[in-house]
CSV table of N, CA and C and ligand atoms in Angstrom, one decimal:
chain,number,residue,atom,x,y,z
A,315,MET,N,-44.9,-10.1,5.1
A,315,MET,CA,-44.7,-11.5,4.9
A,315,MET,C,-44.3,-12.2,6.2
A,316,SER,N,-45.1,-13.1,6.7
A,316,SER,CA,-44.7,-13.8,7.9
A,316,SER,C,-44.0,-15.1,7.5
A,317,MET,N,-43.2,-15.5,8.5
A,317,MET,CA,-42.5,-16.7,8.2
A,317,MET,C,-42.7,-17.7,9.3
A,318,ASP,N,-42.8,-19.0,8.9
A,318,ASP,CA,-43.0,-20.0,9.9
A,318,ASP,C,-41.6,-20.5,10.3
A,319,LEU,N,-41.0,-19.8,11.3
A,319,LEU,CA,-39.7,-20.1,11.8
A,319,LEU,C,-39.5,-21.5,12.2
A,320,PHE,N,-40.4,-22.0,13.0
A,320,PHE,CA,-40.3,-23.4,13.5
A,320,PHE,C,-40.3,-24.4,12.4
A,321,GLY,N,-41.3,-24.2,11.5
A,321,GLY,CA,-41.4,-25.1,10.4
A,321,GLY,C,-40.2,-25.1,9.5
A,322,GLU,N,-39.7,-23.9,9.2
A,322,GLU,CA,-38.5,-23.8,8.4
A,322,GLU,C,-37.3,-24.5,9.0
A,323,VAL,N,-37.1,-24.2,10.3
A,323,VAL,CA,-36.0,-24.8,11.0
A,323,VAL,C,-36.1,-26.4,11.0
A,324,ARG,N,-37.3,-26.9,11.2
A,324,ARG,CA,-37.5,-28.3,11.2
A,324,ARG,C,-37.3,-28.9,9.8
A,325,ARG,N,-37.6,-28.1,8.8
A,325,ARG,CA,-37.4,-28.6,7.4
A,325,ARG,C,-35.9,-28.6,7.0
A,326,LEU,N,-35.2,-27.6,7.6
A,326,LEU,CA,-33.8,-27.4,7.1
A,326,LEU,C,-32.7,-28.1,7.9
A,327,VAL,N,-33.0,-28.4,9.1
A,327,VAL,CA,-32.0,-29.1,10.0
A,327,VAL,C,-32.5,-30.5,10.3
A,328,SER,N,-31.8,-31.5,9.9
A,328,SER,CA,-32.2,-32.9,10.2
A,328,SER,C,-31.7,-33.2,11.6
A,329,MET,N,-32.4,-34.2,12.2
A,329,MET,CA,-32.0,-34.6,13.6
A,329,MET,C,-30.6,-35.0,13.7
A,330,GLU,N,-30.2,-35.7,12.6
A,330,GLU,CA,-28.8,-36.3,12.6
A,330,GLU,C,-27.8,-35.1,12.6
A,331,GLU,N,-28.0,-34.1,11.8
A,331,GLU,CA,-27.1,-32.9,11.7
A,331,GLU,C,-27.1,-32.3,13.1
A,332,ALA,N,-28.2,-32.1,13.7
A,332,ALA,CA,-28.3,-31.4,15.0
A,332,ALA,C,-27.5,-32.2,16.0
A,333,ALA,N,-27.8,-33.5,16.0
A,333,ALA,CA,-27.1,-34.4,17.0
A,333,ALA,C,-25.6,-34.3,16.9
A,334,ARG,N,-25.1,-34.4,15.6
A,334,ARG,CA,-23.7,-34.3,15.4
A,334,ARG,C,-23.1,-32.9,15.8
A,335,ARG,N,-23.9,-31.9,15.5
A,335,ARG,CA,-23.5,-30.5,15.8
A,335,ARG,C,-23.3,-30.3,17.3
A,336,TYR,N,-24.1,-31.0,18.1
A,336,TYR,CA,-24.0,-30.8,19.5
A,336,TYR,C,-23.3,-32.0,20.2
A,337,GLY,N,-22.5,-32.7,19.5
A,337,GLY,CA,-21.6,-33.7,20.1
A,337,GLY,C,-22.0,-35.1,20.2
A,338,PHE,N,-23.1,-35.5,19.5
A,338,PHE,CA,-23.5,-36.9,19.6
A,338,PHE,C,-23.0,-37.6,18.3
A,339,GLU,N,-22.7,-38.9,18.4
A,339,GLU,CA,-22.3,-39.7,17.3
A,339,GLU,C,-23.4,-40.8,17.1
A,340,PRO,N,-24.3,-40.6,16.1
A,340,PRO,CA,-25.3,-41.6,15.9
A,340,PRO,C,-24.7,-42.9,15.4
A,341,ASP,N,-25.3,-44.0,15.9
A,341,ASP,CA,-24.8,-45.3,15.4
A,341,ASP,C,-25.4,-45.7,14.1
A,342,ARG,N,-25.2,-46.9,13.6
A,342,ARG,CA,-25.7,-47.3,12.3
A,342,ARG,C,-27.2,-47.3,12.2
A,343,GLN,N,-27.9,-47.5,13.4
A,343,GLN,CA,-29.3,-47.4,13.4
A,343,GLN,C,-29.9,-46.0,13.7
A,344,ARG,N,-28.9,-45.0,13.6
A,344,ARG,CA,-29.3,-43.6,13.9
A,344,ARG,C,-29.8,-43.5,15.3
A,345,LYS,N,-29.1,-44.1,16.2
A,345,LYS,CA,-29.5,-44.0,17.7
A,345,LYS,C,-28.3,-43.3,18.4
A,346,ILE,N,-28.7,-42.5,19.4
A,346,ILE,CA,-27.6,-41.9,20.2
A,346,ILE,C,-27.9,-42.2,21.7
A,347,ARG,N,-26.9,-42.1,22.6
A,347,ARG,CA,-27.2,-42.2,24.0
A,347,ARG,C,-28.0,-41.0,24.4
A,348,CYS,N,-29.1,-41.2,25.1
A,348,CYS,CA,-30.1,-40.2,25.4
A,348,CYS,C,-29.5,-39.2,26.5
A,349,PRO,N,-29.5,-37.9,26.2
A,349,PRO,CA,-28.9,-37.0,27.2
A,349,PRO,C,-30.0,-36.7,28.3
A,350,PHE,N,-31.1,-37.2,28.2
A,350,PHE,CA,-32.2,-36.9,29.1
A,350,PHE,C,-32.4,-37.9,30.2
A,351,HIS,N,-31.7,-39.0,30.1
A,351,HIS,CA,-31.7,-39.9,31.2
A,351,HIS,C,-30.3,-40.6,31.3
A,352,GLU,N,-30.0,-41.3,32.3
A,352,GLU,CA,-28.7,-42.0,32.5
A,352,GLU,C,-28.7,-43.1,31.5
A,353,ASP,N,-28.1,-42.9,30.3
A,353,ASP,CA,-28.2,-43.9,29.2
A,353,ASP,C,-26.8,-44.6,29.0
A,354,SER,N,-26.8,-45.9,29.2
A,354,SER,CA,-25.5,-46.6,28.9
A,354,SER,C,-25.5,-47.2,27.6
A,355,HIS,N,-26.7,-47.3,27.0
A,355,HIS,CA,-26.9,-48.0,25.7
A,355,HIS,C,-27.7,-47.0,24.8
A,356,PRO,N,-27.4,-46.8,23.6
A,356,PRO,CA,-28.1,-45.8,22.8
A,356,PRO,C,-29.6,-46.1,22.7
A,357,SER,N,-30.4,-45.3,23.3
A,357,SER,CA,-31.9,-45.6,23.2
A,357,SER,C,-32.7,-44.4,22.7
A,358,LEU,N,-32.0,-43.4,22.2
A,358,LEU,CA,-32.7,-42.3,21.6
A,358,LEU,C,-32.6,-42.4,20.1
A,359,GLN,N,-33.8,-42.7,19.5
A,359,GLN,CA,-33.8,-42.9,18.0
A,359,GLN,C,-34.0,-41.5,17.3
A,360,LEU,N,-33.1,-41.3,16.3
A,360,LEU,CA,-33.2,-40.1,15.4
A,360,LEU,C,-34.0,-40.5,14.2
A,361,TYR,N,-35.0,-39.8,13.8
A,361,TYR,CA,-35.7,-40.1,12.6
A,361,TYR,C,-35.4,-39.1,11.5
A,362,GLN,N,-35.6,-39.6,10.3
A,362,GLN,CA,-35.3,-38.7,9.1
A,362,GLN,C,-36.5,-37.9,8.6
A,363,ASN,N,-36.3,-37.1,7.7
A,363,ASN,CA,-37.4,-36.3,7.0
A,363,ASN,C,-38.3,-35.5,8.0
A,364,GLY,N,-37.6,-34.9,9.0
A,364,GLY,CA,-38.3,-34.0,9.9
A,364,GLY,C,-39.2,-34.6,10.9
A,365,ARG,N,-39.0,-36.0,11.1
A,365,ARG,CA,-39.9,-36.7,12.0
A,365,ARG,C,-39.3,-36.7,13.5
A,366,GLY,N,-38.2,-36.0,13.7
A,366,GLY,CA,-37.7,-35.8,15.1
A,366,GLY,C,-37.0,-37.0,15.7
A,367,TRP,N,-37.3,-37.2,17.0
A,367,TRP,CA,-36.6,-38.2,17.8
A,367,TRP,C,-37.6,-38.8,18.8
A,368,TRP,N,-37.1,-40.0,19.3
A,368,TRP,CA,-37.9,-40.6,20.4
A,368,TRP,C,-37.0,-41.4,21.2
A,369,CYS,N,-37.1,-41.2,22.5
A,369,CYS,CA,-36.3,-42.0,23.5
A,369,CYS,C,-37.2,-43.1,24.0
A,370,TYR,N,-36.8,-44.4,23.9
A,370,TYR,CA,-37.6,-45.5,24.3
A,370,TYR,C,-37.6,-45.7,25.8
A,371,VAL,N,-36.6,-45.2,26.5
A,371,VAL,CA,-36.6,-45.3,27.9
A,371,VAL,C,-37.4,-44.1,28.6
A,372,CYS,N,-37.1,-42.9,28.1
A,372,CYS,CA,-37.9,-41.8,28.6
A,372,CYS,C,-39.3,-41.8,28.2
A,373,ASP,N,-39.5,-42.6,27.1
A,373,ASP,CA,-40.9,-42.6,26.5
A,373,ASP,C,-41.3,-41.2,26.1
A,374,GLN,N,-40.4,-40.5,25.5
A,374,GLN,CA,-40.7,-39.1,25.1
A,374,GLN,C,-39.9,-38.8,23.8
A,375,GLY,N,-40.4,-37.8,23.1
A,375,GLY,CA,-39.7,-37.4,21.9
A,375,GLY,C,-40.2,-36.1,21.4
A,376,GLY,N,-39.9,-35.7,20.2
A,376,GLY,CA,-40.3,-34.5,19.7
A,376,GLY,C,-39.5,-34.1,18.4
A,377,SER,N,-39.5,-32.8,18.1
A,377,SER,CA,-38.9,-32.3,16.9
A,377,SER,C,-37.4,-32.0,17.2
A,378,VAL,N,-36.7,-31.6,16.2
A,378,VAL,CA,-35.3,-31.1,16.4
A,378,VAL,C,-35.3,-29.9,17.3
A,379,ILE,N,-36.3,-29.1,17.3
A,379,ILE,CA,-36.4,-27.9,18.1
A,379,ILE,C,-36.6,-28.3,19.6
A,380,ASP,N,-37.5,-29.3,19.8
A,380,ASP,CA,-37.7,-29.8,21.2
A,380,ASP,C,-36.4,-30.4,21.7
A,381,PHE,N,-35.7,-31.1,20.9
A,381,PHE,CA,-34.4,-31.7,21.3
A,381,PHE,C,-33.4,-30.6,21.8
A,382,VAL,N,-33.3,-29.6,21.0
A,382,VAL,CA,-32.3,-28.5,21.4
A,382,VAL,C,-32.8,-27.7,22.6
A,383,SER,N,-34.1,-27.6,22.6
A,383,SER,CA,-34.7,-26.9,23.7
A,383,SER,C,-34.5,-27.6,25.1
A,384,ARG,N,-34.6,-28.9,25.0
A,384,ARG,CA,-34.4,-29.7,26.3
A,384,ARG,C,-32.9,-29.8,26.6
A,385,LEU,N,-32.1,-30.0,25.5
A,385,LEU,CA,-30.7,-30.1,25.7
A,385,LEU,C,-30.0,-28.9,26.4
A,386,PHE,N,-30.5,-27.7,26.0
A,386,PHE,CA,-29.9,-26.5,26.5
A,386,PHE,C,-30.7,-25.8,27.5
A,387,SER,N,-31.8,-26.5,27.9
A,387,SER,CA,-32.8,-25.9,28.8
A,387,SER,C,-33.2,-24.4,28.4
A,388,ILE,N,-33.6,-24.3,27.2
A,388,ILE,CA,-34.1,-23.0,26.7
A,388,ILE,C,-35.5,-23.2,26.1
A,389,GLY,N,-36.2,-22.1,25.9
A,389,GLY,CA,-37.5,-22.2,25.3
A,389,GLY,C,-37.5,-22.6,23.8
A,390,PRO,N,-38.6,-23.1,23.3
A,390,PRO,CA,-38.6,-23.5,21.9
A,390,PRO,C,-38.2,-22.4,20.9
A,391,ARG,N,-38.7,-21.2,21.2
A,391,ARG,CA,-38.3,-20.1,20.2
A,391,ARG,C,-36.8,-19.9,20.3
A,392,GLU,N,-36.2,-19.9,21.5
A,392,GLU,CA,-34.8,-19.7,21.6
A,392,GLU,C,-34.0,-20.8,20.9
A,393,ALA,N,-34.6,-22.0,21.0
A,393,ALA,CA,-34.0,-23.2,20.4
A,393,ALA,C,-34.0,-23.1,18.9
A,394,ALA,N,-35.1,-22.6,18.4
A,394,ALA,CA,-35.2,-22.4,16.9
A,394,ALA,C,-34.2,-21.4,16.5
A,395,LEU,N,-34.1,-20.3,17.3
A,395,LEU,CA,-33.1,-19.2,16.9
A,395,LEU,C,-31.7,-19.7,17.0
A,396,LYS,N,-31.5,-20.6,18.0
A,396,LYS,CA,-30.1,-21.1,18.2
A,396,LYS,C,-29.8,-22.0,16.9
A,397,LEU,N,-30.7,-22.8,16.5
A,397,LEU,CA,-30.5,-23.7,15.3
A,397,LEU,C,-30.3,-22.8,14.1
A,398,ASN,N,-31.1,-21.7,14.0
A,398,ASN,CA,-31.0,-20.8,12.9
A,398,ASN,C,-29.5,-20.2,12.8
A,399,GLY,N,-29.0,-19.8,14.0
A,399,GLY,CA,-27.7,-19.3,14.1
A,399,GLY,C,-26.6,-20.3,13.9
A,400,ASP,N,-26.7,-21.5,14.6
A,400,ASP,CA,-25.7,-22.5,14.5
A,400,ASP,C,-25.5,-23.1,13.1
A,401,PHE,N,-26.6,-23.1,12.4
A,401,PHE,CA,-26.6,-23.7,11.0
A,401,PHE,C,-26.6,-22.6,10.0
A,402,SER,N,-26.5,-21.3,10.4
A,402,SER,CA,-26.5,-20.2,9.4
A,402,SER,C,-27.6,-20.3,8.4
A,403,LEU,N,-28.8,-20.5,9.0
A,403,LEU,CA,-30.0,-20.6,8.0
A,403,LEU,C,-30.4,-19.3,7.5
A,404,GLY,N,-30.1,-18.2,8.2
A,404,GLY,CA,-30.5,-16.9,7.7
A,404,GLY,C,-32.0,-16.6,7.8
A,405,LEU,N,-32.7,-17.4,8.7
A,405,LEU,CA,-34.1,-17.2,8.9
A,405,LEU,C,-34.2,-16.1,10.1
A,406,ALA,N,-35.4,-15.8,10.4
A,406,ALA,CA,-35.7,-15.0,11.6
A,406,ALA,C,-35.1,-13.6,11.5
A,407,ALA,N,-34.5,-13.2,10.4
A,407,ALA,CA,-34.1,-11.8,10.3
A,407,ALA,C,-35.3,-11.0,9.7
A,408,GLY,N,-35.5,-9.8,10.2
A,408,GLY,CA,-36.6,-9.0,9.7
A,408,GLY,C,-36.4,-8.7,8.2
A,409,PRO,N,-37.4,-8.1,7.5
A,409,PRO,CA,-37.3,-7.8,6.1
A,409,PRO,C,-36.1,-7.0,5.7
A,410,ALA,N,-35.8,-6.0,6.6
A,410,ALA,CA,-34.6,-5.1,6.3
A,410,ALA,C,-33.3,-5.9,6.3
A,411,ARG,N,-33.2,-6.8,7.3
A,411,ARG,CA,-32.0,-7.6,7.4
A,411,ARG,C,-31.9,-8.5,6.2
A,412,ARG,N,-33.0,-9.1,5.8
A,412,ARG,CA,-33.0,-10.0,4.6
A,412,ARG,C,-32.6,-9.2,3.3
A,413,LEU,N,-33.1,-8.0,3.2
A,413,LEU,CA,-32.8,-7.1,2.0
A,413,LEU,C,-31.3,-6.8,2.0
A,414,GLU,N,-30.8,-6.5,3.2
A,414,GLU,CA,-29.3,-6.2,3.4
A,414,GLU,C,-28.5,-7.4,3.0
A,415,ALA,N,-28.9,-8.6,3.4
A,415,ALA,CA,-28.1,-9.8,3.1
A,415,ALA,C,-28.1,-10.0,1.6
A,416,ARG,N,-29.3,-9.8,1.0
A,416,ARG,CA,-29.4,-10.0,-0.5
A,416,ARG,C,-28.5,-9.0,-1.2
A,417,ALA,N,-28.5,-7.7,-0.7
A,417,ALA,CA,-27.6,-6.7,-1.4
A,417,ALA,C,-26.2,-7.1,-1.2
A,418,ARG,N,-25.8,-7.7,-0.1
A,418,ARG,CA,-24.4,-8.1,0.1
A,418,ARG,C,-24.0,-9.2,-0.8
A,419,GLN,N,-25.0,-10.2,-1.0
A,419,GLN,CA,-24.7,-11.3,-1.9
A,419,GLN,C,-24.5,-10.8,-3.3
A,420,HIS,N,-25.4,-9.8,-3.7
A,420,HIS,CA,-25.3,-9.2,-5.0
A,420,HIS,C,-24.0,-8.5,-5.3
A,421,ALA,N,-23.6,-7.7,-4.3
A,421,ALA,CA,-22.3,-7.0,-4.4
A,421,ALA,C,-21.2,-7.9,-4.5
A,422,ALA,N,-21.2,-9.0,-3.8
A,422,ALA,CA,-20.1,-10.0,-3.8
A,422,ALA,C,-20.1,-10.7,-5.2
A,423,TYR,N,-21.3,-10.9,-5.7
A,423,TYR,CA,-21.3,-11.5,-7.1
A,423,TYR,C,-20.8,-10.6,-8.1
A,424,ARG,N,-21.1,-9.3,-8.0
A,424,ARG,CA,-20.6,-8.3,-9.0
A,424,ARG,C,-19.1,-8.2,-8.9
A,425,ARG,N,-18.6,-8.2,-7.6
A,425,ARG,CA,-17.2,-8.1,-7.4
A,425,ARG,C,-16.5,-9.3,-8.1
A,426,ARG,N,-17.0,-10.5,-7.9
A,426,ARG,CA,-16.4,-11.7,-8.5
A,426,ARG,C,-16.4,-11.6,-10.0
A,427,GLN,N,-17.5,-11.0,-10.6
A,427,GLN,CA,-17.6,-10.9,-12.0
A,427,GLN,C,-16.5,-9.9,-12.5
A,428,ARG,N,-16.3,-8.8,-11.8
A,428,ARG,CA,-15.3,-7.8,-12.2
A,428,ARG,C,-13.9,-8.4,-12.1
A,429,GLU,N,-13.7,-9.2,-11.0
A,429,GLU,CA,-12.4,-9.8,-10.9
A,429,GLU,C,-12.1,-10.8,-12.0
A,430,GLN,N,-13.1,-11.5,-12.4
A,430,GLN,CA,-12.9,-12.5,-13.5
A,430,GLN,C,-12.7,-11.8,-14.8
A,431,ALA,N,-13.4,-10.7,-15.0
A,431,ALA,CA,-13.2,-9.9,-16.3
A,431,ALA,C,-11.8,-9.3,-16.3
A,432,PHE,N,-11.3,-8.8,-15.1
A,432,PHE,CA,-10.0,-8.3,-15.0
A,432,PHE,C,-8.9,-9.4,-15.3
A,433,GLU,N,-9.1,-10.5,-14.7
A,433,GLU,CA,-8.1,-11.6,-14.9
A,433,GLU,C,-8.1,-12.0,-16.3
A,434,SER,N,-9.2,-12.1,-17.0
A,434,SER,CA,-9.1,-12.6,-18.4
A,434,SER,C,-8.5,-11.5,-19.3
A,435,ALA,N,-8.8,-10.2,-19.0
A,435,ALA,CA,-8.2,-9.1,-19.8
A,435,ALA,C,-6.7,-9.1,-19.6
A,436,TYR,N,-6.3,-9.4,-18.3
A,436,TYR,CA,-4.8,-9.4,-18.0
A,436,TYR,C,-4.1,-10.5,-18.7
A,437,LEU,N,-4.7,-11.7,-18.6
A,437,LEU,CA,-4.0,-12.9,-19.2
A,437,LEU,C,-4.0,-12.7,-20.7
A,438,GLU,N,-5.0,-12.2,-21.3
A,438,GLU,CA,-5.1,-12.0,-22.7
A,438,GLU,C,-3.9,-11.0,-23.2
A,439,ARG,N,-3.7,-9.9,-22.4
A,439,ARG,CA,-2.7,-9.0,-22.8
A,439,ARG,C,-1.3,-9.6,-22.5
A,440,GLN,N,-1.2,-10.4,-21.5
A,440,GLN,CA,0.1,-11.0,-21.2
A,440,GLN,C,0.5,-12.0,-22.4
A,441,ARG,N,-0.5,-12.7,-22.9
A,441,ARG,CA,-0.3,-13.6,-24.0
A,441,ARG,C,0.2,-12.8,-25.2
A,442,GLU,N,-0.6,-11.7,-25.5
A,442,GLU,CA,-0.2,-10.8,-26.6
A,442,GLU,C,1.2,-10.3,-26.5
A,443,PHE,N,1.5,-9.8,-25.3
A,443,PHE,CA,2.8,-9.3,-25.0
A,443,PHE,C,3.9,-10.3,-25.3
A,444,ILE,N,3.7,-11.5,-24.9
A,444,ILE,CA,4.7,-12.5,-25.1
A,444,ILE,C,4.9,-12.8,-26.6
A,445,ASP,N,3.7,-12.9,-27.3
A,445,ASP,CA,3.7,-13.2,-28.7
A,445,ASP,C,4.4,-12.1,-29.5
A,446,LEU,N,4.1,-10.8,-29.1
A,446,LEU,CA,4.7,-9.7,-29.8
A,446,LEU,C,6.2,-9.7,-29.6
A,447,ARG,N,6.6,-10.0,-28.4
A,447,ARG,CA,8.1,-10.0,-28.2
A,447,ARG,C,8.8,-11.0,-29.0
A,448,GLN,N,8.1,-12.1,-29.1
A,448,GLN,CA,8.6,-13.2,-29.9
A,448,GLN,C,8.7,-12.8,-31.4
A,449,GLU,N,7.6,-12.2,-31.9
A,449,GLU,CA,7.6,-11.8,-33.3
A,449,GLU,C,8.6,-10.7,-33.6
A,450,LEU,N,8.8,-9.8,-32.6
A,450,LEU,CA,9.7,-8.7,-32.8
A,450,LEU,C,11.1,-9.2,-32.9
A,451,PHE,N,11.4,-10.2,-32.1
A,451,PHE,CA,12.7,-10.8,-32.0
A,451,PHE,C,13.2,-11.3,-33.4
A,452,MET,N,12.2,-11.7,-34.2
A,452,MET,CA,12.5,-12.3,-35.5
A,452,MET,C,12.4,-11.3,-36.7
A,453,LEU,N,12.0,-10.1,-36.4
A,453,LEU,CA,11.8,-9.1,-37.4
A,453,LEU,C,13.1,-8.2,-37.6
A,454,PRO,N,13.3,-7.8,-38.9
A,454,PRO,CA,14.4,-6.8,-39.1
A,454,PRO,C,14.0,-5.5,-38.4
A,455,ARG,N,14.9,-4.7,-38.0
A,455,ARG,CA,14.6,-3.4,-37.4
A,455,ARG,C,13.8,-2.5,-38.4
A,456,GLY,N,13.1,-1.5,-37.9
A,456,GLY,CA,12.4,-0.6,-38.7
A,456,GLY,C,11.1,-1.2,-39.2
A,457,GLY,N,10.2,-0.3,-39.9
A,457,GLY,CA,9.0,-0.7,-40.5
A,457,GLY,C,8.0,-1.3,-39.4
A,458,ARG,N,7.6,-2.6,-39.6
A,458,ARG,CA,6.6,-3.2,-38.7
A,458,ARG,C,7.2,-3.4,-37.3
A,459,ALA,N,8.5,-3.4,-37.2
A,459,ALA,CA,9.1,-3.6,-35.8
A,459,ALA,C,8.7,-2.3,-35.0
A,460,GLY,N,8.7,-1.1,-35.6
A,460,GLY,CA,8.3,0.1,-34.9
A,460,GLY,C,6.9,0.0,-34.4
A,461,GLU,N,6.0,-0.5,-35.2
A,461,GLU,CA,4.6,-0.7,-34.8
A,461,GLU,C,4.4,-1.6,-33.6
A,462,LEU,N,5.1,-2.7,-33.7
A,462,LEU,CA,5.1,-3.7,-32.6
A,462,LEU,C,5.6,-3.1,-31.3
A,463,LEU,N,6.7,-2.4,-31.5
A,463,LEU,CA,7.3,-1.8,-30.3
A,463,LEU,C,6.3,-0.8,-29.6
A,464,GLY,N,5.6,-0.1,-30.5
A,464,GLY,CA,4.6,0.9,-30.0
A,464,GLY,C,3.5,0.1,-29.1
A,465,ARG,N,3.1,-1.0,-29.7
A,465,ARG,CA,2.1,-1.8,-29.0
A,465,ARG,C,2.6,-2.4,-27.7
A,466,LEU,N,3.9,-2.8,-27.7
A,466,LEU,CA,4.5,-3.3,-26.5
A,466,LEU,C,4.6,-2.2,-25.4
A,467,ASP,N,4.9,-1.0,-25.9
A,467,ASP,CA,4.9,0.1,-24.9
A,467,ASP,C,3.6,0.3,-24.3
A,468,GLU,N,2.5,0.2,-25.1
A,468,GLU,CA,1.1,0.4,-24.6
A,468,GLU,C,0.8,-0.7,-23.6
A,469,LEU,N,1.2,-1.9,-23.9
A,469,LEU,CA,0.9,-3.0,-23.0
A,469,LEU,C,1.7,-2.9,-21.7
A,470,GLU,N,2.9,-2.5,-21.8
A,470,GLU,CA,3.7,-2.3,-20.6
A,470,GLU,C,3.1,-1.2,-19.7
A,471,HIS,N,2.6,-0.2,-20.4
A,471,HIS,CA,1.9,0.9,-19.7
A,471,HIS,C,0.7,0.3,-18.9
A,472,TRP,N,-0.1,-0.5,-19.7
A,472,TRP,CA,-1.3,-1.1,-19.1
A,472,TRP,C,-1.0,-2.0,-17.9
A,473,PHE,N,0.1,-2.7,-18.0
A,473,PHE,CA,0.4,-3.6,-16.9
A,473,PHE,C,0.9,-2.8,-15.7
A,474,ARG,N,1.5,-1.6,-15.9
A,474,ARG,CA,1.9,-0.8,-14.8
A,474,ARG,C,0.7,-0.2,-14.1
A,475,GLU,N,-0.3,0.2,-14.9
A,475,GLU,CA,-1.5,0.8,-14.4
A,475,GLU,C,-2.5,-0.2,-13.8
A,476,ASN,N,-2.4,-1.5,-14.2
A,476,ASN,CA,-3.3,-2.5,-13.7
A,476,ASN,C,-2.5,-3.7,-13.2
A,477,PRO,N,-1.9,-3.5,-12.0
A,477,PRO,CA,-1.2,-4.6,-11.4
A,477,PRO,C,-2.1,-5.8,-11.1
A,478,TRP,N,-1.6,-7.0,-11.3
A,478,TRP,CA,-2.3,-8.2,-10.9
A,478,TRP,C,-2.7,-8.1,-9.4
A,479,ARG,N,-4.0,-8.4,-9.1
A,479,ARG,CA,-4.4,-8.3,-7.7
A,479,ARG,C,-5.0,-9.6,-7.3
B,1220,ZN,ZN1,-34.1,-41.0,27.5
């Protein structure tokens, strides 16, 4: 499976996001001071929907990748990789790396599920423990009280074995 790294980066990172990430503050017309000429007045227009930028003074423009490439004096592929890294896009990793990332995500998801299951089991027993104690308090000694005490012991044991984490 091949991937169009340039196309994906252009699709995923807007000019405005990139400009802000690298220290520019677009004005209300989405213009910034051009870093490619001595600019006292914002003359570099940022466009939306992957249409890149254009500087009216330099009379030049390009994609978000061209912008980063020129800004950091690096090649277009390096610029695409930089954007991939700076915006954590997760592109450009080989198939093995992508599989690894997916396995990590899956493991994290399973861990969260186990934690949630534990928390609800814990809270349920805690509720039961409190209710039992209340009930026991109102019962005469012997008979059903013995049964409740047994269950309380069980619960106390469970809480010792399963500390809240
Ligand atoms: Zn310019």
